[in-house]
Amino acid sequence: MAGPAHVNAIKISTNGRRNANPGSSSAQYFVESYYLALNSHRESITSFYMPAAEMPGGKPLPSISFNGNQIANAAAMQIMFEQQMPPSHYEVQCYDCHVVNPNYVAEGTQGWPAKTGKNMTILVAVSGYVKYGSSKEAKPRGFSESFLLVPNPAAANTRQRSKNVKEWVIQTQSFRVVV
């Protein structure tokens, strides 16, 4: 039987987000806003990622893999979409989310009281179709993408939280076009 903290974490990941429409979820809000940014607001891509950090052993975070290619950081991901990628249209067909660590504590995230359930990591798995190019004849290609979301230190430590500050940011991402 799940304890109260675990139940609260599940509710936050699937049912609740501050400043969202009633009934929308943290994962749903993330998925909708992230793919909107990829489609038409590429200048905001870096805001979806955690601040640069290192794992023990020196591996950089966030960890971003795009079609098997390691992307150096969030700024490089944004530059790739702004300068190297053709216009795109992502259409999400489905997504799923799971709490991975209900007791995640990292430097800068102690601003969330434990009872909020927001000191956790969320795995979000997404699949859908993407069209590259502005031509109506562009063929849709399947894609699969996984994200590990962590609490945003900027949101946790802001007394008057702005709706522009994301509560969850990407720590790890893996995108793959499905052939």
mmCIF file with all atom_site columns, C-alpha atoms in Angstrom:
data_model
loop_
_atom_site.group_PDB
_atom_site.id
_atom_site.type_symbol
_atom_site.label_atom_id
_atom_site.label_alt_id
_atom_site.label_comp_id
_atom_site.label_asym_id
_atom_site.label_entity_id
_atom_site.label_seq_id
_atom_site.pdbx_PDB_ins_code
_atom_site.Cartn_x
_atom_site.Cartn_y
_atom_site.Cartn_z
_atom_site.occupancy
_atom_site.B_iso_or_equiv
_atom_site.pdbx_formal_charge
_atom_site.auth_seq_id
_atom_site.auth_comp_id
_atom_site.auth_asym_id
_atom_site.auth_atom_id
_atom_site.pdbx_PDB_model_num
ATOM 1   C CA . MET A 1 1   ? 0.000  0.000  0.000   1.00 0.00 ? 1   MET A CA 1
ATOM 2   C CA . ALA A 1 2   ? 1.376  3.424  -0.959  1.00 0.00 ? 2   ALA A CA 1
ATOM 3   C CA . GLY A 1 3   ? 2.110  5.862  1.843   1.00 0.00 ? 3   GLY A CA 1
ATOM 4   C CA . PRO A 1 4   ? 0.736  9.436  1.945   1.00 0.00 ? 4   PRO A CA 1
ATOM 5   C CA . ALA A 1 5   ? 3.912  10.985 0.495   1.00 0.00 ? 5   ALA A CA 1
ATOM 6   C CA . HIS A 1 6   ? 3.869  8.611  -2.502  1.00 0.00 ? 6   HIS A CA 1
ATOM 7   C CA . VAL A 1 7   ? 0.163  9.250  -3.144  1.00 0.00 ? 7   VAL A CA 1
ATOM 8   C CA . ASN A 1 8   ? 0.771  13.011 -2.988  1.00 0.00 ? 8   ASN A CA 1
ATOM 9   C CA . ALA A 1 9   ? 3.668  12.687 -5.464  1.00 0.00 ? 9   ALA A CA 1
ATOM 10  C CA . ILE A 1 10  ? 1.484  10.790 -7.911  1.00 0.00 ? 10  ILE A CA 1
ATOM 11  C CA . LYS A 1 11  ? -1.248 13.447 -7.650  1.00 0.00 ? 11  LYS A CA 1
ATOM 12  C CA . ILE A 1 12  ? 1.247  16.268 -8.336  1.00 0.00 ? 12  ILE A CA 1
ATOM 13  C CA . SER A 1 13  ? 2.742  14.502 -11.360 1.00 0.00 ? 13  SER A CA 1
ATOM 14  C CA . THR A 1 14  ? -0.619 13.643 -12.863 1.00 0.00 ? 14  THR A CA 1
ATOM 15  C CA . ASN A 1 15  ? -3.175 16.086 -11.461 1.00 0.00 ? 15  ASN A CA 1
ATOM 16  C CA . GLY A 1 16  ? -1.679 19.329 -10.332 1.00 0.00 ? 16  GLY A CA 1
ATOM 17  C CA . ARG A 1 17  ? 0.333  22.306 -11.399 1.00 0.00 ? 17  ARG A CA 1
ATOM 18  C CA . ARG A 1 18  ? 0.250  25.814 -10.081 1.00 0.00 ? 18  ARG A CA 1
ATOM 19  C CA . ASN A 1 19  ? -1.097 28.409 -12.556 1.00 0.00 ? 19  ASN A CA 1
ATOM 20  C CA . ALA A 1 20  ? -2.448 25.738 -14.888 1.00 0.00 ? 20  ALA A CA 1
ATOM 21  C CA . ASN A 1 21  ? -5.996 25.245 -16.043 1.00 0.00 ? 21  ASN A CA 1
ATOM 22  C CA . PRO A 1 22  ? -8.019 23.076 -13.674 1.00 0.00 ? 22  PRO A CA 1
ATOM 23  C CA . GLY A 1 23  ? -7.507 19.397 -14.374 1.00 0.00 ? 23  GLY A CA 1
ATOM 24  C CA . SER A 1 24  ? -4.252 19.789 -16.285 1.00 0.00 ? 24  SER A CA 1
ATOM 25  C CA . SER A 1 25  ? -1.242 17.880 -15.045 1.00 0.00 ? 25  SER A CA 1
ATOM 26  C CA . SER A 1 26  ? 2.413  18.683 -14.587 1.00 0.00 ? 26  SER A CA 1
ATOM 27  C CA . ALA A 1 27  ? 3.280  16.239 -17.353 1.00 0.00 ? 27  ALA A CA 1
ATOM 28  C CA . GLN A 1 28  ? 0.515  17.504 -19.625 1.00 0.00 ? 28  GLN A CA 1
ATOM 29  C CA . TYR A 1 29  ? 1.566  21.108 -19.118 1.00 0.00 ? 29  TYR A CA 1
ATOM 30  C CA . PHE A 1 30  ? 5.194  20.215 -19.822 1.00 0.00 ? 30  PHE A CA 1
ATOM 31  C CA . VAL A 1 31  ? 4.369  18.225 -22.975 1.00 0.00 ? 31  VAL A CA 1
ATOM 32  C CA . GLU A 1 32  ? 2.045  20.899 -24.389 1.00 0.00 ? 32  GLU A CA 1
ATOM 33  C CA . SER A 1 33  ? 4.412  23.800 -23.700 1.00 0.00 ? 33  SER A CA 1
ATOM 34  C CA . TYR A 1 34  ? 7.617  22.010 -24.793 1.00 0.00 ? 34  TYR A CA 1
ATOM 35  C CA . TYR A 1 35  ? 6.324  20.907 -28.190 1.00 0.00 ? 35  TYR A CA 1
ATOM 36  C CA . LEU A 1 36  ? 4.724  24.318 -28.772 1.00 0.00 ? 36  LEU A CA 1
ATOM 37  C CA . ALA A 1 37  ? 8.186  25.795 -28.218 1.00 0.00 ? 37  ALA A CA 1
ATOM 38  C CA . LEU A 1 38  ? 9.749  23.373 -30.708 1.00 0.00 ? 38  LEU A CA 1
ATOM 39  C CA . ASN A 1 39  ? 7.061  24.198 -33.268 1.00 0.00 ? 39  ASN A CA 1
ATOM 40  C CA . SER A 1 40  ? 6.890  27.971 -32.973 1.00 0.00 ? 40  SER A CA 1
ATOM 41  C CA . HIS A 1 41  ? 8.842  29.464 -30.044 1.00 0.00 ? 41  HIS A CA 1
ATOM 42  C CA . ARG A 1 42  ? 12.338 28.088 -30.469 1.00 0.00 ? 42  ARG A CA 1
ATOM 43  C CA . GLU A 1 43  ? 13.849 31.099 -28.711 1.00 0.00 ? 43  GLU A CA 1
ATOM 44  C CA . SER A 1 44  ? 12.498 29.693 -25.427 1.00 0.00 ? 44  SER A CA 1
ATOM 45  C CA . ILE A 1 45  ? 13.974 26.190 -25.643 1.00 0.00 ? 45  ILE A CA 1
ATOM 46  C CA . THR A 1 46  ? 16.724 26.763 -23.056 1.00 0.00 ? 46  THR A CA 1
ATOM 47  C CA . SER A 1 47  ? 14.126 27.674 -20.411 1.00 0.00 ? 47  SER A CA 1
ATOM 48  C CA . PHE A 1 48  ? 12.958 24.049 -20.355 1.00 0.00 ? 48  PHE A CA 1
ATOM 49  C CA . TYR A 1 49  ? 16.309 22.748 -19.064 1.00 0.00 ? 49  TYR A CA 1
ATOM 50  C CA . MET A 1 50  ? 17.898 22.662 -15.634 1.00 0.00 ? 50  MET A CA 1
ATOM 51  C CA . PRO A 1 51  ? 20.897 24.911 -14.964 1.00 0.00 ? 51  PRO A CA 1
ATOM 52  C CA . ALA A 1 52  ? 24.197 23.366 -16.027 1.00 0.00 ? 52  ALA A CA 1
ATOM 53  C CA . ALA A 1 53  ? 25.624 20.990 -13.415 1.00 0.00 ? 53  ALA A CA 1
ATOM 54  C CA . GLU A 1 54  ? 27.789 17.889 -13.130 1.00 0.00 ? 54  GLU A CA 1
ATOM 55  C CA . MET A 1 55  ? 27.040 14.425 -11.885 1.00 0.00 ? 55  MET A CA 1
ATOM 56  C CA . PRO A 1 56  ? 29.560 12.736 -9.621  1.00 0.00 ? 56  PRO A CA 1
ATOM 57  C CA . GLY A 1 57  ? 32.299 11.659 -11.974 1.00 0.00 ? 57  GLY A CA 1
ATOM 58  C CA . GLY A 1 58  ? 32.020 14.796 -14.097 1.00 0.00 ? 58  GLY A CA 1
ATOM 59  C CA . LYS A 1 59  ? 29.225 13.909 -16.532 1.00 0.00 ? 59  LYS A CA 1
ATOM 60  C CA . PRO A 1 60  ? 27.491 17.161 -17.525 1.00 0.00 ? 60  PRO A CA 1
ATOM 61  C CA . LEU A 1 61  ? 23.819 17.828 -16.891 1.00 0.00 ? 61  LEU A CA 1
ATOM 62  C CA . PRO A 1 62  ? 21.434 18.268 -18.478 1.00 0.00 ? 62  PRO A CA 1
ATOM 63  C CA . SER A 1 63  ? 22.097 15.161 -20.545 1.00 0.00 ? 63  SER A CA 1
ATOM 64  C CA . ILE A 1 64  ? 20.569 15.549 -24.016 1.00 0.00 ? 64  ILE A CA 1
ATOM 65  C CA . SER A 1 65  ? 20.557 12.905 -26.741 1.00 0.00 ? 65  SER A CA 1
ATOM 66  C CA . PHE A 1 66  ? 18.995 13.724 -30.132 1.00 0.00 ? 66  PHE A CA 1
ATOM 67  C CA . ASN A 1 67  ? 18.836 10.819 -32.587 1.00 0.00 ? 67  ASN A CA 1
ATOM 68  C CA . GLY A 1 68  ? 21.830 9.212  -30.903 1.00 0.00 ? 68  GLY A CA 1
ATOM 69  C CA . ASN A 1 69  ? 23.916 12.404 -30.934 1.00 0.00 ? 69  ASN A CA 1
ATOM 70  C CA . GLN A 1 70  ? 24.925 13.889 -27.597 1.00 0.00 ? 70  GLN A CA 1
ATOM 71  C CA . ILE A 1 71  ? 24.065 17.603 -27.411 1.00 0.00 ? 71  ILE A CA 1
ATOM 72  C CA . ALA A 1 72  ? 26.485 19.587 -25.223 1.00 0.00 ? 72  ALA A CA 1
ATOM 73  C CA . ASN A 1 73  ? 23.940 21.677 -23.311 1.00 0.00 ? 73  ASN A CA 1
ATOM 74  C CA . ALA A 1 74  ? 20.598 23.478 -23.479 1.00 0.00 ? 74  ALA A CA 1
ATOM 75  C CA . ALA A 1 75  ? 22.051 26.420 -25.411 1.00 0.00 ? 75  ALA A CA 1
ATOM 76  C CA . ALA A 1 76  ? 23.424 24.045 -28.058 1.00 0.00 ? 76  ALA A CA 1
ATOM 77  C CA . MET A 1 77  ? 19.996 22.401 -28.337 1.00 0.00 ? 77  MET A CA 1
ATOM 78  C CA . GLN A 1 78  ? 18.361 25.787 -28.900 1.00 0.00 ? 78  GLN A CA 1
ATOM 79  C CA . ILE A 1 79  ? 20.996 26.792 -31.479 1.00 0.00 ? 79  ILE A CA 1
ATOM 80  C CA . MET A 1 80  ? 20.463 23.486 -33.298 1.00 0.00 ? 80  MET A CA 1
ATOM 81  C CA . PHE A 1 81  ? 16.716 24.134 -33.559 1.00 0.00 ? 81  PHE A CA 1
ATOM 82  C CA . GLU A 1 82  ? 17.062 27.826 -34.431 1.00 0.00 ? 82  GLU A CA 1
ATOM 83  C CA . GLN A 1 83  ? 19.902 27.607 -36.954 1.00 0.00 ? 83  GLN A CA 1
ATOM 84  C CA . GLN A 1 84  ? 20.193 24.046 -38.252 1.00 0.00 ? 84  GLN A CA 1
ATOM 85  C CA . MET A 1 85  ? 16.735 22.479 -38.177 1.00 0.00 ? 85  MET A CA 1
ATOM 86  C CA . PRO A 1 86  ? 14.049 23.228 -40.760 1.00 0.00 ? 86  PRO A CA 1
ATOM 87  C CA . PRO A 1 87  ? 10.643 24.381 -39.517 1.00 0.00 ? 87  PRO A CA 1
ATOM 88  C CA . SER A 1 88  ? 8.933  21.500 -37.790 1.00 0.00 ? 88  SER A CA 1
ATOM 89  C CA . HIS A 1 89  ? 5.543  20.449 -36.576 1.00 0.00 ? 89  HIS A CA 1
ATOM 90  C CA . TYR A 1 90  ? 5.389  17.984 -33.689 1.00 0.00 ? 90  TYR A CA 1
ATOM 91  C CA . GLU A 1 91  ? 2.103  16.208 -33.054 1.00 0.00 ? 91  GLU A CA 1
ATOM 92  C CA . VAL A 1 92  ? 2.011  14.301 -29.789 1.00 0.00 ? 92  VAL A CA 1
ATOM 93  C CA . GLN A 1 93  ? -0.106 11.154 -29.978 1.00 0.00 ? 93  GLN A CA 1
ATOM 94  C CA . CYS A 1 94  ? 0.338  10.008 -26.383 1.00 0.00 ? 94  CYS A CA 1
ATOM 95  C CA . TYR A 1 95  ? 2.412  10.481 -23.268 1.00 0.00 ? 95  TYR A CA 1
ATOM 96  C CA . ASP A 1 96  ? 2.777  8.785  -19.927 1.00 0.00 ? 96  ASP A CA 1
ATOM 97  C CA . CYS A 1 97  ? 4.422  9.813  -16.681 1.00 0.00 ? 97  CYS A CA 1
ATOM 98  C CA . HIS A 1 98  ? 5.763  8.069  -13.597 1.00 0.00 ? 98  HIS A CA 1
ATOM 99  C CA . VAL A 1 99  ? 7.312  9.296  -10.374 1.00 0.00 ? 99  VAL A CA 1
ATOM 100 C CA . VAL A 1 100 ? 10.866 7.973  -10.335 1.00 0.00 ? 100 VAL A CA 1
ATOM 101 C CA . ASN A 1 101 ? 12.167 9.395  -7.064  1.00 0.00 ? 101 ASN A CA 1
ATOM 102 C CA . PRO A 1 102 ? 9.578  10.791 -4.630  1.00 0.00 ? 102 PRO A CA 1
ATOM 103 C CA . ASN A 1 103 ? 12.313 12.161 -2.329  1.00 0.00 ? 103 ASN A CA 1
ATOM 104 C CA . TYR A 1 104 ? 14.582 14.037 -4.750  1.00 0.00 ? 104 TYR A CA 1
ATOM 105 C CA . VAL A 1 105 ? 16.616 16.719 -3.046  1.00 0.00 ? 105 VAL A CA 1
ATOM 106 C CA . ALA A 1 106 ? 19.186 18.709 -4.963  1.00 0.00 ? 106 ALA A CA 1
ATOM 107 C CA . GLU A 1 107 ? 20.967 21.930 -4.238  1.00 0.00 ? 107 GLU A CA 1
ATOM 108 C CA . GLY A 1 108 ? 18.567 24.794 -4.681  1.00 0.00 ? 108 GLY A CA 1
ATOM 109 C CA . THR A 1 109 ? 15.350 22.780 -4.495  1.00 0.00 ? 109 THR A CA 1
ATOM 110 C CA . GLN A 1 110 ? 14.894 22.869 -0.741  1.00 0.00 ? 110 GLN A CA 1
ATOM 111 C CA . GLY A 1 111 ? 12.433 25.762 -1.192  1.00 0.00 ? 111 GLY A CA 1
ATOM 112 C CA . TRP A 1 112 ? 9.533  23.346 -1.689  1.00 0.00 ? 112 TRP A CA 1
ATOM 113 C CA . PRO A 1 113 ? 8.072  22.119 1.595   1.00 0.00 ? 113 PRO A CA 1
ATOM 114 C CA . ALA A 1 114 ? 8.146  18.294 1.687   1.00 0.00 ? 114 ALA A CA 1
ATOM 115 C CA . LYS A 1 115 ? 4.357  18.103 2.025   1.00 0.00 ? 115 LYS A CA 1
ATOM 116 C CA . THR A 1 116 ? 3.875  19.629 -1.460  1.00 0.00 ? 116 THR A CA 1
ATOM 117 C CA . GLY A 1 117 ? 5.234  16.495 -3.120  1.00 0.00 ? 117 GLY A CA 1
ATOM 118 C CA . LYS A 1 118 ? 7.269  18.608 -5.515  1.00 0.00 ? 118 LYS A CA 1
ATOM 119 C CA . ASN A 1 119 ? 10.696 17.323 -4.432  1.00 0.00 ? 119 ASN A CA 1
ATOM 120 C CA . MET A 1 120 ? 10.584 14.419 -6.865  1.00 0.00 ? 120 MET A CA 1
ATOM 121 C CA . THR A 1 121 ? 11.643 13.399 -10.324 1.00 0.00 ? 121 THR A CA 1
ATOM 122 C CA . ILE A 1 122 ? 9.130  12.573 -13.059 1.00 0.00 ? 122 ILE A CA 1
ATOM 123 C CA . LEU A 1 123 ? 9.749  10.338 -16.066 1.00 0.00 ? 123 LEU A CA 1
ATOM 124 C CA . VAL A 1 124 ? 7.726  11.467 -19.094 1.00 0.00 ? 124 VAL A CA 1
ATOM 125 C CA . ALA A 1 125 ? 7.540  9.217  -22.166 1.00 0.00 ? 125 ALA A CA 1
ATOM 126 C CA . VAL A 1 126 ? 6.130  10.799 -25.348 1.00 0.00 ? 126 VAL A CA 1
ATOM 127 C CA . SER A 1 127 ? 5.384  9.464  -28.815 1.00 0.00 ? 127 SER A CA 1
ATOM 128 C CA . GLY A 1 128 ? 3.911  11.059 -31.881 1.00 0.00 ? 128 GLY A CA 1
ATOM 129 C CA . TYR A 1 129 ? 4.660  12.358 -35.355 1.00 0.00 ? 129 TYR A CA 1
ATOM 130 C CA . VAL A 1 130 ? 6.919  15.119 -36.614 1.00 0.00 ? 130 VAL A CA 1
ATOM 131 C CA . LYS A 1 131 ? 7.054  16.839 -39.995 1.00 0.00 ? 131 LYS A CA 1
ATOM 132 C CA . TYR A 1 132 ? 10.300 18.579 -40.933 1.00 0.00 ? 132 TYR A CA 1
ATOM 133 C CA . GLY A 1 133 ? 10.066 21.385 -43.474 1.00 0.00 ? 133 GLY A CA 1
ATOM 134 C CA . SER A 1 134 ? 7.347  23.837 -44.391 1.00 0.00 ? 134 SER A CA 1
ATOM 135 C CA . SER A 1 135 ? 6.083  21.907 -47.394 1.00 0.00 ? 135 SER A CA 1
ATOM 136 C CA . LYS A 1 136 ? 2.611  20.410 -47.156 1.00 0.00 ? 136 LYS A CA 1
ATOM 137 C CA . GLU A 1 137 ? 4.110  17.328 -48.788 1.00 0.00 ? 137 GLU A CA 1
ATOM 138 C CA . ALA A 1 138 ? 6.473  16.778 -45.843 1.00 0.00 ? 138 ALA A CA 1
ATOM 139 C CA . LYS A 1 139 ? 5.893  13.232 -44.673 1.00 0.00 ? 139 LYS A CA 1
ATOM 140 C CA . PRO A 1 140 ? 5.139  12.683 -40.994 1.00 0.00 ? 140 PRO A CA 1
ATOM 141 C CA . ARG A 1 141 ? 7.708  10.547 -39.224 1.00 0.00 ? 141 ARG A CA 1
ATOM 142 C CA . GLY A 1 142 ? 7.169  8.805  -35.923 1.00 0.00 ? 142 GLY A CA 1
ATOM 143 C CA . PHE A 1 143 ? 9.169  9.867  -32.900 1.00 0.00 ? 143 PHE A CA 1
ATOM 144 C CA . SER A 1 144 ? 9.723  8.659  -29.368 1.00 0.00 ? 144 SER A CA 1
ATOM 145 C CA . GLU A 1 145 ? 11.083 10.846 -26.598 1.00 0.00 ? 145 GLU A CA 1
ATOM 146 C CA . SER A 1 146 ? 11.800 10.392 -22.901 1.00 0.00 ? 146 SER A CA 1
ATOM 147 C CA . PHE A 1 147 ? 12.410 13.102 -20.324 1.00 0.00 ? 147 PHE A CA 1
ATOM 148 C CA . LEU A 1 148 ? 13.474 13.015 -16.709 1.00 0.00 ? 148 LEU A CA 1
ATOM 149 C CA . LEU A 1 149 ? 12.055 16.144 -15.103 1.00 0.00 ? 149 LEU A CA 1
ATOM 150 C CA . VAL A 1 150 ? 13.379 17.575 -11.848 1.00 0.00 ? 150 VAL A CA 1
ATOM 151 C CA . PRO A 1 151 ? 12.202 20.467 -9.676  1.00 0.00 ? 151 PRO A CA 1
ATOM 152 C CA . ASN A 1 152 ? 13.366 23.829 -10.979 1.00 0.00 ? 152 ASN A CA 1
ATOM 153 C CA . PRO A 1 153 ? 15.543 25.549 -8.332  1.00 0.00 ? 153 PRO A CA 1
ATOM 154 C CA . ALA A 1 154 ? 14.385 28.949 -9.642  1.00 0.00 ? 154 ALA A CA 1
ATOM 155 C CA . ALA A 1 155 ? 10.752 28.038 -8.962  1.00 0.00 ? 155 ALA A CA 1
ATOM 156 C CA . ALA A 1 156 ? 11.498 26.450 -5.585  1.00 0.00 ? 156 ALA A CA 1
ATOM 157 C CA . ASN A 1 157 ? 13.282 29.525 -4.291  1.00 0.00 ? 157 ASN A CA 1
ATOM 158 C CA . THR A 1 158 ? 11.066 32.279 -5.637  1.00 0.00 ? 158 THR A CA 1
ATOM 159 C CA . ARG A 1 159 ? 8.705  33.659 -3.000  1.00 0.00 ? 159 ARG A CA 1
ATOM 160 C CA . GLN A 1 160 ? 6.408  35.217 -5.589  1.00 0.00 ? 160 GLN A CA 1
ATOM 161 C CA . ARG A 1 161 ? 6.549  32.566 -8.254  1.00 0.00 ? 161 ARG A CA 1
ATOM 162 C CA . SER A 1 162 ? 5.954  33.831 -11.757 1.00 0.00 ? 162 SER A CA 1
ATOM 163 C CA . LYS A 1 163 ? 3.844  31.818 -14.172 1.00 0.00 ? 163 LYS A CA 1
ATOM 164 C CA . ASN A 1 164 ? 6.786  32.145 -16.575 1.00 0.00 ? 164 ASN A CA 1
ATOM 165 C CA . VAL A 1 165 ? 9.057  30.128 -14.274 1.00 0.00 ? 165 VAL A CA 1
ATOM 166 C CA . LYS A 1 166 ? 8.714  26.435 -14.963 1.00 0.00 ? 166 LYS A CA 1
ATOM 167 C CA . GLU A 1 167 ? 8.295  24.206 -11.899 1.00 0.00 ? 167 GLU A CA 1
ATOM 168 C CA . TRP A 1 168 ? 9.805  21.198 -13.695 1.00 0.00 ? 168 TRP A CA 1
ATOM 169 C CA . VAL A 1 169 ? 12.875 21.251 -15.953 1.00 0.00 ? 169 VAL A CA 1
ATOM 170 C CA . ILE A 1 170 ? 14.662 18.660 -18.059 1.00 0.00 ? 170 ILE A CA 1
ATOM 171 C CA . GLN A 1 171 ? 17.589 16.849 -16.477 1.00 0.00 ? 171 GLN A CA 1
ATOM 172 C CA . THR A 1 172 ? 17.817 14.041 -19.047 1.00 0.00 ? 172 THR A CA 1
ATOM 173 C CA . GLN A 1 173 ? 16.319 13.780 -22.531 1.00 0.00 ? 173 GLN A CA 1
ATOM 174 C CA . SER A 1 174 ? 16.465 11.186 -25.278 1.00 0.00 ? 174 SER A CA 1
ATOM 175 C CA . PHE A 1 175 ? 14.810 11.821 -28.668 1.00 0.00 ? 175 PHE A CA 1
ATOM 176 C CA . ARG A 1 176 ? 14.669 9.336  -31.534 1.00 0.00 ? 176 ARG A CA 1
ATOM 177 C CA . VAL A 1 177 ? 12.931 9.436  -34.913 1.00 0.00 ? 177 VAL A CA 1
ATOM 178 C CA . VAL A 1 178 ? 11.263 6.077  -35.430 1.00 0.00 ? 178 VAL A CA 1
ATOM 179 C CA . VAL A 1 179 ? 11.984 4.619  -38.861 1.00 0.00 ? 179 VAL A CA 1
#
